[in-house]
Coordinates of C-alpha atoms and ligand atoms in Angstrom, one line a residue:
D1021 CA 0.0 0.0 0.0
G1022 CA 1.0 3.8 0.0
N1023 CA 2.6 3.4 3.4
A1024 CA 4.7 0.3 2.5
D1025 CA 7.9 2.4 3.1
E1026 CA 7.0 3.6 6.6
E1027 CA 5.8 0.2 7.7
F1028 CA 8.9 -1.3 6.5
A1029 CA 10.9 1.4 8.6
R1030 CA 8.7 0.6 11.6
R1031 CA 9.5 -3.0 11.5
V1032 CA 13.2 -2.3 11.3
R1033 CA 13.0 0.0 14.4
D1034 CA 11.0 -2.7 16.2
A1035 CA 13.7 -5.3 15.2
I1036 CA 16.4 -2.9 16.4
A1037 CA 14.7 -2.5 19.6
A1038 CA 14.3 -6.3 20.1
L1039 CA 18.0 -6.7 19.5
E1040 CA 18.8 -3.9 22.0
A1041 CA 16.5 -5.3 24.6
R1042 CA 17.9 -8.8 24.5
G1043 CA 21.3 -7.1 25.0
V1044 CA 22.6 -8.0 21.5
G1045 CA 22.6 -4.6 20.2
F1046 CA 22.5 -3.4 16.5
A1047 CA 25.5 -3.3 14.1
G1048 CA 23.8 -2.6 10.9
L1049 CA 21.3 -3.6 8.1
I1050 CA 22.2 -5.1 4.7
M1051 CA 19.8 -4.8 1.9
D1052 CA 19.6 -6.0 -1.5
Q1053 CA 18.4 -3.0 -3.4
V1054 CA 15.9 -4.8 -5.8
L1055 CA 15.0 -7.8 -3.4
T1056 CA 15.6 -10.0 -6.0
S1057 CA 15.6 -13.3 -4.0
D1058 CA 12.5 -11.9 -1.8
G1059 CA 10.0 -11.7 -4.7
V1060 CA 11.4 -8.8 -6.7
Y1061 CA 10.2 -5.8 -5.0
T1062 CA 11.6 -2.6 -6.8
D1063 CA 9.0 0.0 -6.2
P1064 CA 7.8 2.7 -5.2
V1065 CA 11.1 4.2 -5.8
G1066 CA 12.6 5.7 -2.7
F1067 CA 11.0 3.0 -0.3
M1068 CA 14.2 2.1 1.1
A1069 CA 14.8 5.8 2.3
P1070 CA 12.9 5.6 5.8
V1071 CA 14.6 2.4 6.4
R1072 CA 18.1 4.0 5.8
E1073 CA 17.0 6.7 8.2
A1074 CA 15.9 4.2 10.9
V1075 CA 19.3 2.6 10.6
R1076 CA 21.2 6.0 10.9
E1077 CA 19.2 6.9 13.9
A1078 CA 20.0 3.7 15.6
G1079 CA 23.8 4.4 14.8
G1080 CA 24.0 1.4 12.7
V1081 CA 25.8 0.8 9.2
F1082 CA 23.4 0.6 6.2
I1083 CA 24.9 -1.7 3.7
A1084 CA 23.6 -1.6 0.1
D1085 CA 24.1 -5.0 -1.5
E1086 CA 24.4 -4.3 -5.2
V1087 CA 25.3 -7.8 -6.2
Q1088 CA 22.0 -8.0 -8.1
S1089 CA 21.0 -4.3 -8.6
G1090 CA 24.3 -2.9 -9.6
F1091 CA 26.1 -2.2 -12.7
G1092 CA 23.0 -1.0 -14.6
R1093 CA 20.5 -3.7 -13.8
T1094 CA 17.7 -1.0 -13.0
G1095 CA 18.4 0.8 -16.1
T1096 CA 17.7 4.1 -14.8
H1097 CA 20.7 4.2 -12.4
M1098 CA 24.1 2.5 -12.3
W1099 CA 23.3 1.7 -8.6
G1100 CA 20.3 0.5 -6.9
F1101 CA 20.8 2.9 -3.9
D1102 CA 21.1 5.6 -6.2
R1103 CA 17.5 5.0 -7.8
H1104 CA 16.3 4.9 -4.1
G1105 CA 17.9 8.4 -3.4
I1106 CA 19.8 7.1 -0.4
V1107 CA 23.6 7.1 0.5
P1108 CA 24.7 4.0 2.1
D1109 CA 27.7 3.6 4.5
L1110 CA 28.9 0.4 2.7
V1111 CA 28.2 -0.9 -0.6
I1112 CA 28.9 -4.4 -1.8
L1113 CA 29.7 -5.1 -5.4
G1114 CA 29.9 -8.6 -7.0
K1115 CA 28.4 -10.9 -9.7
P1116 CA 28.2 -8.6 -12.7
M1117 CA 31.4 -6.9 -11.8
G1118 CA 33.7 -9.3 -13.8
N1119 CA 31.0 -10.5 -16.3
G1120 CA 31.8 -14.0 -15.2
L1121 CA 35.3 -13.7 -13.7
P1122 CA 35.2 -13.8 -10.1
I1123 CA 35.8 -10.4 -8.6
A1124 CA 33.9 -8.5 -5.8
A1125 CA 34.5 -5.3 -4.0
L1126 CA 33.4 -3.3 -1.0
V1127 CA 33.2 0.4 -1.0
G1128 CA 32.9 2.6 2.0
T1129 CA 33.0 5.7 3.8
E1130 CA 36.6 6.8 4.6
T1131 CA 36.0 6.8 8.4
L1132 CA 34.4 3.2 8.2
L1133 CA 37.4 1.9 6.1
N1134 CA 40.0 3.5 8.0
T1135 CA 38.7 2.2 11.4
Y1136 CA 38.5 -1.1 10.0
G1137 CA 42.0 -0.9 8.5
D1138 CA 43.5 0.5 11.7
T1139 CA 41.8 -2.1 13.9
F1140 CA 42.0 -5.5 11.7
R1141 CA 44.8 -6.9 9.3
Y1142 CA 43.0 -7.8 6.2
F1143 CA 44.0 -10.7 4.3
N1144 CA 42.5 -12.4 1.3
T1145 CA 44.1 -15.3 -0.8
F1146 CA 42.7 -14.2 -4.2
G1147 CA 42.4 -10.4 -3.6
G1148 CA 44.1 -8.0 -6.1
N1149 CA 44.1 -10.5 -8.9
P1150 CA 45.2 -8.3 -12.0
V1151 CA 43.2 -10.5 -14.6
C1152 CA 39.9 -10.3 -12.7
I1153 CA 40.7 -6.4 -12.1
A1154 CA 41.3 -6.0 -16.0
A1155 CA 37.9 -7.8 -16.5
A1156 CA 36.0 -5.3 -14.1
D1157 CA 37.7 -2.3 -15.7
A1158 CA 36.6 -3.7 -19.3
V1159 CA 33.0 -4.1 -17.8
L1160 CA 32.8 -0.4 -16.8
D1161 CA 34.1 0.5 -20.3
E1162 CA 31.5 -1.7 -22.1
I1163 CA 28.6 -0.4 -20.0
E1164 CA 29.6 3.0 -21.1
R1165 CA 30.6 2.3 -24.7
R1166 CA 27.4 0.2 -25.5
D1167 CA 25.2 2.5 -23.7
V1168 CA 24.0 -0.5 -21.8
L1169 CA 21.8 1.4 -19.5
A1170 CA 19.5 2.6 -22.3
N1171 CA 19.2 -0.8 -23.5
V1172 CA 18.1 -1.8 -20.2
V1173 CA 15.5 0.6 -20.0
A1174 CA 14.0 0.0 -23.5
T1175 CA 14.2 -3.8 -23.4
G1176 CA 13.4 -4.0 -19.8
A1177 CA 10.1 -2.2 -20.5
L1178 CA 9.4 -4.6 -23.7
L1179 CA 10.1 -7.6 -21.3
R1180 CA 7.8 -6.6 -18.6
Q1181 CA 4.9 -5.7 -20.9
G1182 CA 5.3 -8.8 -22.9
L1183 CA 5.3 -11.1 -19.8
D1184 CA 2.2 -9.3 -18.7
E1185 CA 0.4 -9.8 -22.1
T1186 CA 1.3 -13.4 -22.3
L1187 CA 0.2 -14.3 -18.8
A1188 CA -3.0 -12.5 -19.3
A1189 CA -3.5 -14.2 -22.8
H1190 CA -3.4 -17.6 -21.0
G1191 CA -5.7 -16.3 -18.2
I1192 CA -3.1 -16.6 -15.6
A1193 CA -3.9 -14.0 -12.7
A1194 CA -0.3 -12.4 -12.3
T1195 CA 1.4 -9.1 -11.3
V1196 CA 4.4 -8.4 -13.0
R1197 CA 6.7 -6.2 -11.1
G1198 CA 10.3 -4.8 -11.7
T1199 CA 12.4 -2.3 -13.3
G1200 CA 15.1 -2.5 -16.1
L1201 CA 16.1 -6.0 -16.7
I1202 CA 14.9 -7.6 -13.6
A1203 CA 11.3 -8.7 -13.7
G1204 CA 9.1 -10.7 -11.3
G1205 CA 5.9 -12.3 -12.4
D1206 CA 4.0 -12.9 -9.1
L1207 CA 1.7 -16.0 -9.5
T1208 CA 0.8 -16.4 -5.8
N1209 CA -2.9 -16.0 -6.6
A1210 CA -2.9 -17.7 -10.1
R1211 CA -4.3 -21.1 -8.5
E1212 CA -6.7 -22.0 -5.6
S1213 CA -3.7 -22.6 -3.2
V1214 CA -0.2 -21.2 -2.7
A1215 CA 1.2 -24.8 -3.1
E1216 CA -0.5 -25.1 -6.5
S1217 CA 0.7 -21.7 -7.7
K1218 CA 4.2 -22.9 -6.7
E1219 CA 3.7 -25.9 -8.7
L1220 CA 2.7 -23.9 -11.6
V1221 CA 5.8 -21.6 -11.2
G1222 CA 7.9 -24.7 -11.2
A1223 CA 6.4 -26.1 -14.3
I1224 CA 6.8 -22.6 -16.1
V1225 CA 10.5 -22.5 -15.2
N1226 CA 11.1 -26.2 -16.4
G1227 CA 9.0 -25.7 -19.4
L1228 CA 11.2 -22.8 -20.5
R1229 CA 14.4 -24.6 -19.7
E1230 CA 13.2 -27.4 -22.0
R1231 CA 12.8 -24.6 -24.7
G1232 CA 16.3 -23.3 -24.2
V1233 CA 15.2 -20.2 -21.9
L1234 CA 16.7 -20.1 -18.4
I1235 CA 14.7 -18.2 -15.8
S1236 CA 14.1 -19.0 -12.2
S1237 CA 11.7 -18.7 -9.3
T1238 CA 11.9 -16.5 -6.2
G1239 CA 9.9 -15.1 -3.4
P1240 CA 9.2 -16.5 0.3
R1241 CA 6.8 -19.1 -1.2
G1242 CA 8.7 -19.7 -4.5
T1243 CA 5.6 -18.2 -6.5
V1244 CA 7.3 -15.5 -8.4
L1245 CA 9.0 -16.1 -11.8
K1246 CA 12.2 -14.4 -11.7
V1247 CA 13.4 -13.1 -15.1
R1248 CA 17.1 -11.5 -15.0
P1249 CA 18.6 -11.7 -18.4
P1250 CA 22.0 -10.4 -19.5
L1251 CA 22.1 -6.5 -19.7
I1252 CA 22.7 -7.0 -23.7
F1253 CA 19.2 -8.6 -24.0
Q1254 CA 17.6 -7.4 -27.2
S1255 CA 13.9 -7.2 -28.5
E1256 CA 14.5 -10.4 -30.5
H1257 CA 15.5 -12.1 -27.3
V1258 CA 12.4 -11.0 -25.5
S1259 CA 10.4 -12.3 -28.5
R1260 CA 12.0 -15.6 -28.2
L1261 CA 11.4 -15.8 -24.4
L1262 CA 7.9 -14.9 -24.9
A1263 CA 7.3 -17.5 -27.6
A1264 CA 8.9 -20.1 -25.4
L1265 CA 6.4 -18.9 -22.7
D1266 CA 3.5 -19.2 -25.0
D1267 CA 4.5 -22.5 -26.1
T1268 CA 4.9 -23.6 -22.5
F1269 CA 1.4 -22.6 -21.5
T1270 CA -0.1 -24.3 -24.6
H1271 CA 1.6 -27.4 -23.6
L1272 CA 0.6 -27.3 -19.8
A1273 CA -3.0 -26.7 -21.0
S1274 CA -3.2 -29.8 -23.2
Ligands
LIG252 C1 21.8 -10.1 -3.5 C2 23.0 -11.0 -3.4 N1 24.0 -10.8 -2.6 C3 25.1 -11.6 -2.6 C4 25.1 -12.8 -3.2 C5 26.2 -13.6 -3.2 O1 27.2 -13.6 -4.0 P1 28.5 -14.5 -4.0 O2 28.1 -15.9 -4.4 O3 29.5 -13.8 -5.0 O4 29.0 -14.5 -2.6 C6 24.0 -13.1 -4.0 C7 24.0 -14.3 -4.9 O5 23.4 -14.7 -5.6 C8 22.9 -12.3 -4.1 O6 21.8 -12.5 -4.9

């Protein structure tokens, strides 16, 4: 509803209070900025802001996990936290950073990183690998050179609209959410029971896999289709995905 952001912040405050009451204390909150593994909740834009404030008020560290949302996944912004208009204390980068090569990074405020560096001796067997760093450098260049973000906005809109239309054409009650090239098709109410909806989502994921298209499922009940293609996805790839989806539904109905 319209107060989802304030409700979210209230629950975080309650959780912080519960930790304090138990004598555990509160260190910080880590948040995926597009909640990919939680059912794809990307909107309304800015809904992370009251939570970010709640963390600041409690003296905690707000950590933006950009492993899924970073490097232009949302299309409108390079970073998910930027889309929500917030400034985190720490930012985690990973997965797309090396376009397949293993590399991750932690970005943070000078105060936090200096305090950490002065207090602990950091060691990492594979840290500072020049090959992976070259890959990460190339990724940043390619994002700029290919104007990847503009493609993400345009192709992402086609993808979400196409998913919506294809689900509706087959009489499936669904809500399609997302931004850029992260789309979630929520089929929780598509069947009589959540268990049956989950079964349908599994059948769709497998049907697409058999047709050469890889997607996944997400959400606490496994009832949301998770579509998160490469950022170079084009309209012809959207068409291929939708044709496979259409064929899957036809097969499931027969
Ligand atoms: C939001 C998010 N953060 C972190 C990770 C973990 O990344 P890694 O496997 O590189 O540790 C994942 C993995 O999929 C993720 O989805």
